[in-house]
Coordinates of C-alpha atoms in Angstrom, one line a residue:
Chain I
M492 CA 23.8 -34.4 -115.6
A493 CA 20.8 -35.5 -113.6
L494 CA 17.3 -35.1 -114.9
T495 CA 14.7 -33.9 -112.6
R496 CA 11.5 -35.6 -111.8
A497 CA 9.6 -32.9 -113.7
Q498 CA 11.8 -33.4 -116.8
V499 CA 11.2 -37.2 -116.8
E500 CA 7.5 -36.6 -116.5
G501 CA 7.6 -34.1 -119.3
I502 CA 9.4 -36.5 -121.6
A503 CA 7.0 -39.3 -120.7
H504 CA 4.1 -37.0 -121.6
L505 CA 5.6 -36.0 -124.9
A506 CA 5.9 -39.7 -125.8
R507 CA 2.4 -40.4 -124.4
L508 CA 3.8 -42.9 -121.9
E509 CA 2.0 -43.4 -118.6
L510 CA 4.5 -43.8 -115.8
D511 CA 3.7 -45.2 -112.4
P512 CA 4.9 -42.5 -110.0
A513 CA 6.9 -45.2 -108.3
E514 CA 8.9 -45.8 -111.5
V515 CA 9.9 -42.2 -112.0
P516 CA 13.1 -42.3 -109.8
Q517 CA 14.3 -45.3 -111.8
Y518 CA 13.8 -43.5 -115.1
E519 CA 15.5 -40.4 -113.6
Q520 CA 18.6 -42.5 -113.1
S521 CA 18.6 -44.5 -116.4
L522 CA 17.7 -41.5 -118.6
S523 CA 20.4 -39.4 -116.9
R524 CA 23.0 -42.1 -117.8
I525 CA 21.9 -41.8 -121.4
V526 CA 22.2 -38.1 -121.3
D527 CA 25.6 -38.4 -119.7
F528 CA 26.7 -40.7 -122.5
I529 CA 25.7 -38.1 -125.1
G530 CA 27.6 -35.6 -123.0
E531 CA 30.7 -37.7 -123.4
L532 CA 30.3 -37.7 -127.2
E533 CA 30.1 -33.9 -127.0
R534 CA 33.5 -33.8 -125.4
A535 CA 35.1 -35.6 -128.4
N536 CA 37.2 -33.4 -130.6
T537 CA 35.1 -33.0 -133.8
A538 CA 37.1 -30.1 -135.3
G539 CA 37.1 -30.6 -139.1
A540 CA 34.6 -33.5 -139.1
A541 CA 31.5 -32.8 -141.1
P542 CA 28.2 -33.6 -139.3
M543 CA 26.6 -36.9 -140.4
A544 CA 22.9 -37.3 -140.7
H545 CA 23.2 -41.0 -141.1
P546 CA 25.7 -43.8 -140.0
L547 CA 26.2 -45.1 -143.5
P548 CA 28.9 -43.1 -145.1
G549 CA 29.0 -43.0 -148.9
L550 CA 25.4 -44.1 -149.2
V551 CA 22.8 -41.7 -150.5
Q552 CA 19.1 -41.7 -150.9
R553 CA 17.8 -43.7 -153.8
L554 CA 14.8 -42.4 -155.6
R555 CA 11.8 -44.2 -157.0
A556 CA 10.0 -43.2 -160.2
D557 CA 6.7 -41.4 -159.8
E558 CA 4.4 -44.3 -160.5
V559 CA 1.3 -45.6 -158.8
T560 CA 2.2 -49.2 -157.7
E561 CA -0.2 -49.6 -154.8
R562 CA -3.8 -50.7 -155.1
D563 CA -6.7 -50.1 -152.7
G564 CA -6.3 -52.5 -149.8
H565 CA -8.4 -50.8 -147.2
A566 CA -10.7 -53.7 -146.6
L567 CA -7.8 -55.8 -145.6
Y568 CA -5.9 -53.1 -143.6
Q569 CA -9.0 -52.1 -141.7
R570 CA -9.4 -55.5 -140.2
N571 CA -6.8 -54.4 -137.7
A572 CA -8.7 -51.3 -136.7
P573 CA -10.9 -51.4 -133.6
Q574 CA -13.6 -49.3 -135.2
V575 CA -14.4 -48.3 -138.7
A576 CA -17.5 -46.8 -140.5
S577 CA -18.0 -45.9 -144.1
G578 CA -14.4 -46.6 -144.8
L579 CA -13.2 -44.2 -142.0
Y580 CA -11.1 -45.2 -139.1
L581 CA -13.0 -44.1 -136.0
V582 CA -11.1 -42.7 -133.0
P583 CA -12.3 -40.9 -129.8
K584 CA -13.5 -37.4 -130.6
V585 CA -10.7 -34.9 -131.3
I586 CA -11.6 -31.4 -130.6
E587 CA -9.9 -28.6 -132.5
Chain V
M436 CA 15.9 -8.5 -143.2
N437 CA 15.7 -5.5 -145.5
A438 CA 14.8 -2.2 -144.0
H439 CA 11.7 -1.6 -146.0
Q440 CA 9.5 1.4 -145.5
G441 CA 6.4 -0.2 -144.0
T442 CA 2.7 0.6 -144.1
R443 CA 1.6 1.7 -140.7
V444 CA -1.6 0.4 -139.4
S445 CA -3.7 1.8 -136.6
K446 CA -6.7 0.7 -134.6
G447 CA -9.3 -0.7 -136.9
A448 CA -6.6 -1.7 -139.3
A449 CA -7.2 1.2 -141.6
T450 CA -3.9 2.3 -143.1
E451 CA -3.2 5.7 -141.8
P452 CA 0.1 7.5 -142.3
G453 CA 1.7 8.6 -139.1
A454 CA -0.1 6.0 -136.9
A455 CA 1.8 4.3 -134.2
W456 CA 2.0 0.7 -135.3
E457 CA 3.8 -1.3 -137.9
T458 CA 2.6 -4.7 -139.1
V459 CA 5.0 -7.6 -139.7
I460 CA 3.9 -10.6 -141.6
G461 CA 5.6 -13.8 -142.7
L462 CA 3.9 -16.6 -144.6
E463 CA 4.4 -20.3 -144.7
I464 CA 2.7 -21.6 -147.9
H465 CA 2.0 -25.3 -148.4
A466 CA 1.9 -26.3 -152.0
Q467 CA 0.8 -29.8 -152.8
L468 CA 3.1 -31.2 -155.4
A469 CA 1.3 -32.5 -158.5
T470 CA 2.9 -36.0 -158.5
R471 CA 0.9 -39.1 -159.4
S472 CA 2.1 -41.0 -156.4
K473 CA 2.9 -40.1 -152.8
I474 CA 6.2 -38.7 -151.6
F475 CA 7.3 -42.0 -149.9
S476 CA 5.0 -44.6 -151.3
G477 CA 3.4 -45.8 -154.6
A478 CA -0.2 -45.0 -153.5
P479 CA -2.1 -42.6 -155.8
T480 CA -2.6 -38.9 -154.9
A481 CA -5.8 -38.2 -156.8
Y482 CA -8.3 -36.0 -155.0
G483 CA -11.8 -37.1 -154.0
A484 CA -11.4 -40.8 -153.8
A485 CA -13.5 -42.8 -151.3
P486 CA -12.0 -42.7 -147.8
N487 CA -8.8 -44.7 -147.2
T488 CA -8.8 -46.3 -150.6
Q489 CA -5.5 -44.5 -151.5
A490 CA -3.6 -45.2 -148.2
C491 CA -1.2 -48.0 -148.4
L492 CA 0.9 -49.7 -145.7
V493 CA 3.6 -47.1 -145.8
D494 CA 1.0 -44.2 -145.5
L495 CA -0.6 -46.1 -142.6
G496 CA 2.7 -46.4 -140.8
Y497 CA 2.5 -50.2 -140.5
P498 CA 5.5 -51.8 -138.7
G499 CA 8.4 -52.8 -141.0
V500 CA 7.6 -50.5 -143.9
L501 CA 10.2 -48.2 -145.4
P502 CA 9.7 -44.9 -147.1
V503 CA 11.3 -44.5 -150.6
L504 CA 11.5 -40.9 -151.9
N505 CA 9.7 -39.9 -155.1
A506 CA 12.1 -38.6 -157.8
E507 CA 9.4 -36.3 -159.3
A508 CA 8.7 -34.6 -155.9
V509 CA 12.5 -33.8 -155.7
R510 CA 12.6 -32.5 -159.3
M511 CA 9.6 -30.2 -158.6
A512 CA 11.2 -28.8 -155.4
V513 CA 14.3 -28.1 -157.4
R514 CA 12.3 -26.4 -160.2
F515 CA 10.8 -24.0 -157.6
G516 CA 14.2 -23.3 -156.0
L517 CA 15.7 -22.4 -159.3
A518 CA 12.8 -20.2 -160.3
I519 CA 13.3 -18.0 -157.2
G520 CA 17.0 -17.9 -157.6
A521 CA 17.6 -20.0 -154.4
R522 CA 20.5 -22.3 -153.5
I523 CA 19.7 -26.0 -154.2
A524 CA 21.3 -28.0 -151.4
H525 CA 23.9 -30.4 -152.5
Q526 CA 22.9 -32.5 -149.5
S527 CA 19.6 -32.3 -147.8
V528 CA 18.2 -34.4 -144.9
F529 CA 14.8 -35.7 -143.9
A530 CA 13.8 -35.3 -140.3
R531 CA 11.1 -36.6 -138.1
K532 CA 8.8 -34.0 -136.6
N533 CA 7.1 -35.8 -133.7
Y534 CA 3.6 -35.1 -132.5
F535 CA 0.5 -37.1 -131.7
Y536 CA -2.6 -36.7 -133.7
P537 CA -4.9 -39.4 -135.1
D538 CA -4.5 -38.2 -138.7
L539 CA -0.7 -38.8 -138.4
P540 CA -0.5 -42.6 -138.1
K541 CA 3.3 -42.8 -137.6
G542 CA 3.3 -40.4 -134.7
Y543 CA 5.7 -38.2 -136.7
Q544 CA 5.7 -36.3 -140.0
I545 CA 8.6 -36.8 -142.3
S546 CA 9.8 -33.2 -143.1
Q547 CA 13.1 -31.4 -143.5
Y548 CA 14.6 -29.3 -140.7
E549 CA 18.2 -28.4 -140.6
L550 CA 19.1 -29.0 -144.2
P551 CA 16.2 -28.2 -146.5
I552 CA 16.4 -28.8 -150.2
V553 CA 15.9 -25.1 -151.1
A554 CA 17.3 -22.1 -149.2
G555 CA 17.6 -18.3 -149.8
G556 CA 15.5 -17.2 -152.8
T557 CA 13.5 -14.0 -153.6
L558 CA 10.3 -13.1 -155.2
D559 CA 9.2 -9.6 -156.4
I560 CA 5.7 -8.3 -155.7
V561 CA 4.1 -5.3 -157.2
L562 CA 2.6 -2.9 -154.7
E563 CA -0.6 -0.9 -155.2
D564 CA 1.3 2.2 -156.3
G565 CA 3.0 0.1 -159.0
S566 CA 6.4 0.0 -157.3
R567 CA 8.2 -3.3 -156.7
K568 CA 9.2 -4.9 -153.5
R569 CA 11.5 -7.9 -153.1
I570 CA 10.4 -10.5 -150.5
G571 CA 12.9 -13.0 -149.2
V572 CA 12.1 -16.7 -149.2
T573 CA 14.0 -18.2 -146.3
R574 CA 13.6 -21.8 -147.4
A575 CA 11.4 -24.4 -149.1
H576 CA 11.4 -27.9 -147.9
L577 CA 9.8 -31.2 -148.8
E578 CA 7.4 -33.0 -146.4
E579 CA 4.5 -35.3 -146.3
D580 CA 0.9 -34.2 -145.7
A581 CA -1.2 -35.6 -142.9
G582 CA -4.6 -37.2 -143.3
K583 CA -8.0 -35.6 -142.7
S584 CA -10.1 -35.7 -139.5
L585 CA -13.9 -35.5 -139.9
H586 CA -16.0 -34.6 -137.0
E587 CA -19.5 -34.4 -138.4
G588 CA -22.2 -36.9 -137.9
L589 CA -20.1 -39.6 -136.2
A590 CA -21.9 -39.7 -132.8
G591 CA -19.1 -38.3 -130.7
L592 CA -16.3 -40.0 -132.6
T593 CA -13.8 -38.6 -135.1
G594 CA -13.4 -40.3 -138.5
I595 CA -10.0 -40.5 -140.1
D596 CA -9.4 -40.5 -143.8
L597 CA -5.7 -41.1 -144.7
N598 CA -5.9 -40.7 -148.4
R599 CA -4.1 -37.4 -148.1
A600 CA -1.4 -38.8 -145.8
G601 CA 1.9 -38.9 -147.6
T602 CA 0.9 -36.5 -150.3
P603 CA 4.0 -34.5 -151.2
L604 CA 4.1 -30.9 -150.0
L605 CA 6.5 -28.1 -150.6
E606 CA 6.5 -25.8 -147.6
I607 CA 7.6 -22.3 -148.7
V608 CA 8.7 -20.1 -145.9
S609 CA 9.0 -16.3 -146.4
E610 CA 11.1 -13.8 -144.4
P611 CA 8.9 -11.6 -142.1
E612 CA 9.2 -8.9 -144.7
M613 CA 5.6 -8.1 -145.5
R614 CA 4.2 -4.9 -143.9
S615 CA 0.5 -5.1 -144.8
A616 CA -2.3 -7.6 -145.6
K617 CA -2.2 -6.4 -149.2
E618 CA 1.5 -7.2 -149.5
A619 CA 0.9 -10.6 -148.0
V620 CA -1.8 -11.3 -150.5
A621 CA 0.4 -10.0 -153.4
Y622 CA 3.1 -12.4 -152.3
M623 CA 0.8 -15.3 -151.9
K624 CA -0.6 -14.7 -155.4
K625 CA 2.9 -14.5 -156.8
V626 CA 3.8 -17.8 -155.4
H627 CA 0.5 -19.2 -156.6
T628 CA 1.2 -18.0 -160.2
L629 CA 4.7 -19.3 -160.0
V630 CA 3.9 -22.9 -158.9
R631 CA 1.3 -23.2 -161.7
Y632 CA 3.8 -21.8 -164.3
L633 CA 6.2 -24.5 -163.1
E634 CA 3.5 -27.1 -163.3
I635 CA 4.4 -28.4 -159.8
C636 CA 1.1 -27.6 -158.1
D637 CA -2.4 -27.4 -159.5
G638 CA -3.0 -24.4 -157.2
N639 CA -6.6 -25.5 -156.3
M640 CA -7.3 -23.7 -153.1
Q641 CA -10.7 -25.2 -152.6
E642 CA -9.3 -28.7 -152.5
G643 CA -6.5 -27.5 -150.2
S644 CA -3.7 -27.9 -152.8
F645 CA -2.4 -24.4 -151.9
R646 CA -2.9 -23.0 -148.4
C647 CA -1.0 -20.9 -146.0
D648 CA -0.2 -20.1 -142.4
A649 CA 0.3 -16.4 -141.6
N650 CA 2.6 -15.2 -138.8
V651 CA 1.4 -11.8 -137.8
S652 CA 2.7 -9.4 -135.3
V653 CA 2.8 -5.6 -134.7
R654 CA 5.4 -3.3 -133.3
P655 CA 5.7 0.4 -132.5
A656 CA 6.6 2.2 -135.8
G657 CA 10.4 2.4 -136.0
A658 CA 11.1 -0.3 -133.5
E659 CA 13.8 -2.8 -134.3
K660 CA 12.5 -5.7 -132.3
F661 CA 9.6 -7.8 -133.5
G662 CA 6.4 -8.0 -131.5
T663 CA 5.1 -11.4 -130.3
R664 CA 3.4 -13.1 -133.2
A665 CA 0.3 -15.2 -133.6
E666 CA 0.1 -17.9 -136.2
I667 CA -3.1 -18.0 -138.2
K668 CA -3.4 -21.6 -139.5
N669 CA -4.6 -23.1 -142.8
V670 CA -6.1 -20.2 -144.7
N671 CA -7.1 -21.3 -148.1
S672 CA -8.2 -18.2 -150.0
F673 CA -6.6 -14.9 -150.9
R674 CA -9.6 -13.0 -149.6
Y675 CA -9.5 -14.9 -146.3
V676 CA -5.8 -14.2 -145.8
E677 CA -6.4 -10.5 -146.2
K678 CA -9.4 -10.5 -143.9
A679 CA -7.7 -12.7 -141.3
I680 CA -4.6 -10.5 -141.2
L681 CA -6.6 -7.3 -141.0
Y682 CA -8.6 -8.7 -138.1
E683 CA -5.6 -10.0 -136.3
V684 CA -3.6 -6.8 -136.6
A685 CA -6.6 -4.8 -135.2
R686 CA -7.0 -7.3 -132.4
Q687 CA -3.3 -7.1 -131.4
I688 CA -3.1 -3.3 -131.5
E689 CA -6.3 -3.0 -129.4
L690 CA -5.0 -5.6 -127.0
I691 CA -1.7 -3.8 -126.5
E692 CA -3.2 -0.3 -126.4
S693 CA -5.6 -1.4 -123.6
G694 CA -2.7 -2.6 -121.6
G695 CA -2.7 -6.3 -122.6
K696 CA 0.0 -8.5 -124.1
V697 CA -0.1 -10.6 -127.2
I698 CA 0.7 -14.2 -126.5
Q699 CA 2.4 -16.5 -129.0
E700 CA -0.3 -18.9 -130.0
T701 CA -2.0 -20.6 -132.9
R702 CA -5.3 -19.1 -134.1
L703 CA -7.9 -20.1 -136.6
F704 CA -9.7 -17.8 -139.0
D705 CA -13.5 -18.2 -139.0
P706 CA -14.7 -16.9 -142.4
D707 CA -18.4 -16.8 -141.3
R708 CA -17.6 -14.4 -138.4
G709 CA -14.6 -12.7 -140.1
E710 CA -12.5 -13.1 -137.0
T711 CA -9.5 -15.2 -135.8
R712 CA -9.8 -17.1 -132.5
S713 CA -7.4 -19.0 -130.4
M714 CA -7.2 -22.7 -130.9
R715 CA -7.7 -24.5 -127.6
S716 CA -4.4 -23.7 -126.0
K717 CA -2.1 -26.6 -125.8
E718 CA -0.9 -27.9 -122.5
E719 CA 2.7 -27.1 -123.4
A720 CA 4.6 -25.4 -126.1
N721 CA 5.1 -27.5 -129.2
D722 CA 8.1 -29.7 -128.7
Y723 CA 8.6 -31.6 -132.0
R724 CA 11.9 -33.2 -131.1
Y725 CA 13.2 -33.2 -134.7
F726 CA 15.9 -35.7 -135.5
P727 CA 17.2 -37.1 -138.8
D728 CA 14.9 -39.9 -140.0
P729 CA 17.0 -43.1 -139.8
D730 CA 14.8 -44.6 -142.5
L731 CA 16.0 -42.1 -145.1
L732 CA 19.5 -41.5 -146.3
P733 CA 20.7 -37.9 -147.1
L734 CA 19.5 -36.7 -150.5
E735 CA 22.4 -35.7 -152.7
L736 CA 21.9 -33.7 -155.9
D737 CA 24.9 -32.9 -158.1
A738 CA 25.4 -29.9 -160.3
A739 CA 24.7 -31.8 -163.5
Y740 CA 21.3 -32.8 -162.1
V741 CA 20.5 -29.2 -161.0
E742 CA 21.5 -27.9 -164.4
S743 CA 19.3 -30.5 -166.2
V744 CA 16.4 -29.2 -164.2
R745 CA 17.3 -25.6 -165.0
A746 CA 17.4 -26.3 -168.7
E747 CA 13.7 -27.5 -168.5
L748 CA 12.4 -24.3 -166.8
P749 CA 9.7 -22.5 -168.7
E750 CA 9.7 -18.8 -169.3
L751 CA 8.8 -17.4 -165.8
P752 CA 6.1 -14.8 -165.1
D753 CA 8.4 -11.8 -164.6
A754 CA 10.4 -12.6 -167.7
K755 CA 7.2 -13.1 -169.7
A756 CA 5.7 -9.8 -168.5
A757 CA 8.9 -7.9 -169.4
R758 CA 8.8 -9.5 -172.8
F759 CA 5.1 -8.7 -173.3
S760 CA 5.8 -5.1 -172.5
A761 CA 8.8 -4.9 -174.9
Q762 CA 7.5 -7.0 -177.7
Y763 CA 3.8 -5.9 -177.7
G764 CA 4.2 -2.4 -176.3
L765 CA 1.8 -3.2 -173.4
S766 CA 1.7 -1.3 -170.1
D767 CA 3.3 -3.0 -167.1
Y768 CA -0.2 -3.4 -165.7
D769 CA -1.6 -5.1 -168.8
A770 CA 1.5 -7.3 -169.2
G771 CA 1.1 -8.3 -165.5
V772 CA -2.6 -9.2 -165.9
L773 CA -2.0 -11.2 -169.1
T774 CA 0.9 -13.2 -167.6
A775 CA -0.9 -14.0 -164.4
S776 CA -1.4 -17.5 -165.7
R777 CA 0.4 -19.4 -168.4
E778 CA -2.9 -20.3 -170.0
L779 CA -4.0 -16.7 -170.3
A780 CA -0.5 -15.6 -171.6
D781 CA -0.6 -18.4 -174.2
Y782 CA -4.1 -17.5 -175.2
Y783 CA -3.2 -13.9 -175.6
E784 CA -0.1 -14.8 -177.8
A785 CA -2.2 -17.1 -179.9
V786 CA -4.7 -14.2 -180.5
T787 CA -2.0 -11.8 -181.4
R788 CA -0.6 -14.3 -183.9
G789 CA -4.0 -14.4 -185.5
V790 CA -4.3 -10.7 -185.9
P791 CA -0.8 -9.4 -186.5
G792 CA 0.0 -5.8 -185.8
Q793 CA -2.8 -5.4 -183.2
P794 CA -1.3 -6.4 -179.9
K795 CA -3.1 -3.7 -177.9
L796 CA -6.4 -4.4 -179.5
A797 CA -5.9 -8.1 -178.6
A798 CA -4.9 -7.2 -175.0
N799 CA -8.0 -5.1 -174.5
W800 CA -10.3 -7.8 -175.8
V801 CA -8.6 -10.7 -173.9
M802 CA -8.6 -8.8 -170.6
G803 CA -12.0 -7.3 -171.3
E804 CA -14.8 -9.1 -173.0
F805 CA -13.1 -12.5 -173.0
A806 CA -12.1 -12.5 -169.4
A807 CA -15.5 -11.1 -168.3
A808 CA -17.3 -13.8 -170.3
L809 CA -15.2 -16.5 -168.7
H810 CA -15.7 -15.1 -165.3
K811 CA -19.5 -14.8 -165.8
E812 CA -19.8 -18.5 -166.6
G813 CA -17.1 -19.6 -164.1
L814 CA -15.1 -21.2 -167.0
E815 CA -11.4 -21.8 -167.4
I816 CA -9.6 -21.0 -170.7
S817 CA -8.9 -24.7 -171.0
A818 CA -12.6 -25.3 -171.4
G819 CA -12.0 -24.1 -175.0
K820 CA -15.2 -22.1 -175.2
L821 CA -13.8 -19.6 -177.6
P822 CA -10.6 -20.7 -179.4
A823 CA -8.0 -18.0 -179.8
E824 CA -8.3 -18.1 -183.6
R825 CA -12.0 -17.3 -183.4
L826 CA -11.3 -14.3 -181.2
A827 CA -8.5 -13.2 -183.6
G828 CA -11.0 -13.6 -186.5
L829 CA -13.3 -11.0 -184.8
L830 CA -10.5 -8.6 -184.0
A831 CA -9.4 -8.8 -187.7
R832 CA -12.8 -7.5 -188.7
I833 CA -12.4 -4.5 -186.3
A834 CA -8.9 -3.9 -187.6
D835 CA -10.0 -3.9 -191.3
E836 CA -13.0 -1.8 -190.3
T837 CA -15.6 -4.3 -191.4
I838 CA -17.3 -3.6 -188.1
S839 CA -16.9 -1.0 -185.3
G840 CA -15.8 -1.8 -181.8
K841 CA -19.3 -1.4 -180.6
I842 CA -20.8 -3.8 -183.1
A843 CA -17.9 -6.2 -182.3
K844 CA -19.3 -6.6 -178.8
E845 CA -22.6 -7.7 -180.3
V846 CA -20.8 -10.1 -182.6
F847 CA -18.7 -11.4 -179.7
E848 CA -21.8 -12.2 -177.7
A849 CA -23.3 -14.2 -180.6
M850 CA -20.0 -16.0 -181.1
W851 CA -19.8 -16.8 -177.4
A852 CA -23.4 -18.1 -177.4
N853 CA -23.5 -20.2 -180.5
G854 CA -19.8 -20.9 -181.4
E855 CA -20.0 -19.3 -184.8
S856 CA -17.1 -17.5 -186.5
A857 CA -17.1 -13.7 -186.5
D858 CA -17.6 -13.7 -190.3
A859 CA -20.6 -16.0 -190.1
V860 CA -22.2 -13.8 -187.4
I861 CA -21.5 -10.6 -189.3
A862 CA -22.9 -12.0 -192.5
S863 CA -26.0 -13.6 -191.0
K864 CA -26.9 -10.5 -189.0
G865 CA -25.9 -8.0 -191.7
L866 CA -23.6 -6.1 -189.4
Q867 CA -21.0 -5.0 -191.9
Q868 CA -19.9 -1.5 -191.3
I869 CA -21.1 1.0 -193.8
T870 CA -18.1 2.6 -195.4
D871 CA -19.8 3.6 -198.6
T872 CA -19.6 7.4 -198.4
G873 CA -22.8 7.8 -200.5
A874 CA -24.8 5.6 -198.1
I875 CA -23.6 7.6 -195.1
E876 CA -24.3 10.9 -196.9
R877 CA -27.9 9.7 -197.6
A878 CA -28.4 8.8 -194.0
I879 CA -27.1 12.2 -192.9
A880 CA -29.4 14.0 -195.3
E881 CA -32.4 12.1 -194.0
V882 CA -31.5 12.9 -190.3
M883 CA -31.0 16.6 -191.1
A884 CA -34.4 16.7 -192.8
Q885 CA -36.1 15.0 -189.9
H886 CA -34.6 17.4 -187.3
P887 CA -34.8 20.9 -188.7
D888 CA -35.0 22.5 -185.2
Q889 CA -31.8 20.9 -183.9
L890 CA -30.1 21.7 -187.1
A891 CA -31.0 25.4 -186.8
E892 CA -29.8 25.4 -183.2
F893 CA -26.6 23.8 -184.2
R894 CA -26.0 26.4 -186.9
A895 CA -26.8 29.1 -184.4
G896 CA -23.8 27.9 -182.3
K897 CA -25.0 25.1 -180.1
D898 CA -21.9 22.9 -180.8
K899 CA -22.8 20.1 -178.5
L900 CA -25.7 19.1 -180.8
F901 CA -23.0 17.5 -183.0
G902 CA -23.2 14.5 -180.7
F903 CA -27.0 14.4 -181.2
F904 CA -26.5 14.1 -185.0
V905 CA -23.9 11.4 -184.6
G906 CA -26.3 9.4 -182.4
Q907 CA -29.2 9.9 -184.8
V908 CA -27.2 8.7 -187.9
M909 CA -25.9 5.7 -185.9
K910 CA -29.4 4.9 -185.0
A911 CA -30.6 5.1 -188.5
T912 CA -27.8 2.9 -189.7
R913 CA -28.2 0.5 -186.7
G914 CA -24.8 1.4 -185.5
K915 CA -23.1 0.3 -188.7
A916 CA -21.8 3.7 -190.0
N917 CA -18.0 3.9 -189.9
P918 CA -17.5 6.3 -187.0
A919 CA -14.5 8.2 -188.5
Q920 CA -16.2 8.7 -191.9
L921 CA -19.4 9.7 -190.2
N922 CA -17.6 12.3 -188.1
A923 CA -15.8 13.7 -191.1
L924 CA -19.0 13.9 -193.2
L925 CA -21.1 15.5 -190.5
K926 CA -18.5 18.2 -190.0
E927 CA -18.8 18.9 -193.7
K928 CA -22.6 18.8 -194.0
L929 CA -24.0 20.2 -190.8
P930 CA -22.7 23.8 -191.0
G931 CA -24.5 23.9 -194.4

């Protein structure tokens, strides 16, 4: 199946990726190949096979006890932030 | 969907039988689970901390971190599922819900999609006419909360506080089975009561621990197909839910009747203006691209685990209300009021233990004077302002006729104000009821002597003056005469 230019642009927008218009045809092709590969999987006979949510059969989620183990490290973590004020991370204005 | 007889709503949202429109409402309730630590990290969940002091590397979505699921959040979700008679999934799966917003550092929210932990339960609500209606709960799933965006006073920037990011939520999704704003509020209250009984959520709506999104649509009465719905986001009070739905229903009906079409969109309720309004319409429909989170393995719960959680369930609100009716002879209404919270129910039972054989007297006082006094001062029962034994002590004096119900209110006020026992108040104010027949007779004789005209009129057939004499003797005895004795004695003396 071949993805259209509009579909590729839509996917890029959802992922907040900025594509150079010249790159779009290349992505049309490479993404179409990935979709085709998934299509191939869909043709496999899966009758009687339970869907898997994870590639590690037999392993299940381990749980942790409800205990506070983390201490305030915001001074350190915020060194990576471009802009902070009064302990808040500052970002360009978001309008609701 | 059950075929319930719905309330029909017309323009202006007044319920009006025979009108042309039926309202359809489904609620998504977010209950913050009362764990100490977050759902996938060991950071604390306490409310009100300084910004970002409770957000660790996992909550911040730093590269290389892994979420590890909180066992207590799982147990709480299972408690809820069992309490509504739902299926607890043997295997449930966490999924990524992808969207970009600055208060969601990872670019996705970990939630559950195809295989939620709880599916297919029910809750019964009581309608205004006293009848019951069963509401289906489609599912309840575990997910993490996002952070908070602050827009005030930051010079054109938005401030992000990620303390709330990663707080465990149980999202409880109803079937679209509510047919009026009142039903929606009754359902929301029922869930609120239940999560607090189960001690899985503090229910604090002001702090956002319990909030809901309402999906609202209208359709011609009798139609099978649902109308297009609008989703009203993040309403955090019962009153607002009712107002928001009433407004939205009226808006949709007016729109359709004037030839327009409802569009599927997200709306916000503005409590100041009492209206809903469209959130800036998004460029495209939400496309969350859910997929199983590769960082988390499937959650498996075996039957033994589920049974161990079931064994720890407390008596639930409906069961408690039924028991109160049977055991204490209370009306369904009173039993419902007294079991609306576990604290109130426990308080009531403690009072009845303190004054055996008087369950109705206790119910009247707990729901009446006591609840009113709490409400007036904005206090919770847990503040311990009037211990149950103290109130029982007062009721015991009504029961043994030391004081009348009227005087008891005066005693109650004094007890409430100064924390004294009923007996201490009665003794210090000299409020014991007069049950000595001789004393009451003397008071009657004096009143009769003081009011010869009224006495003559009474004897001439003006029966309603009887009440006048009751009042005068009560006044003379400062309300302390035993009412039953007084009545009997007046009937004997007045006719002459």
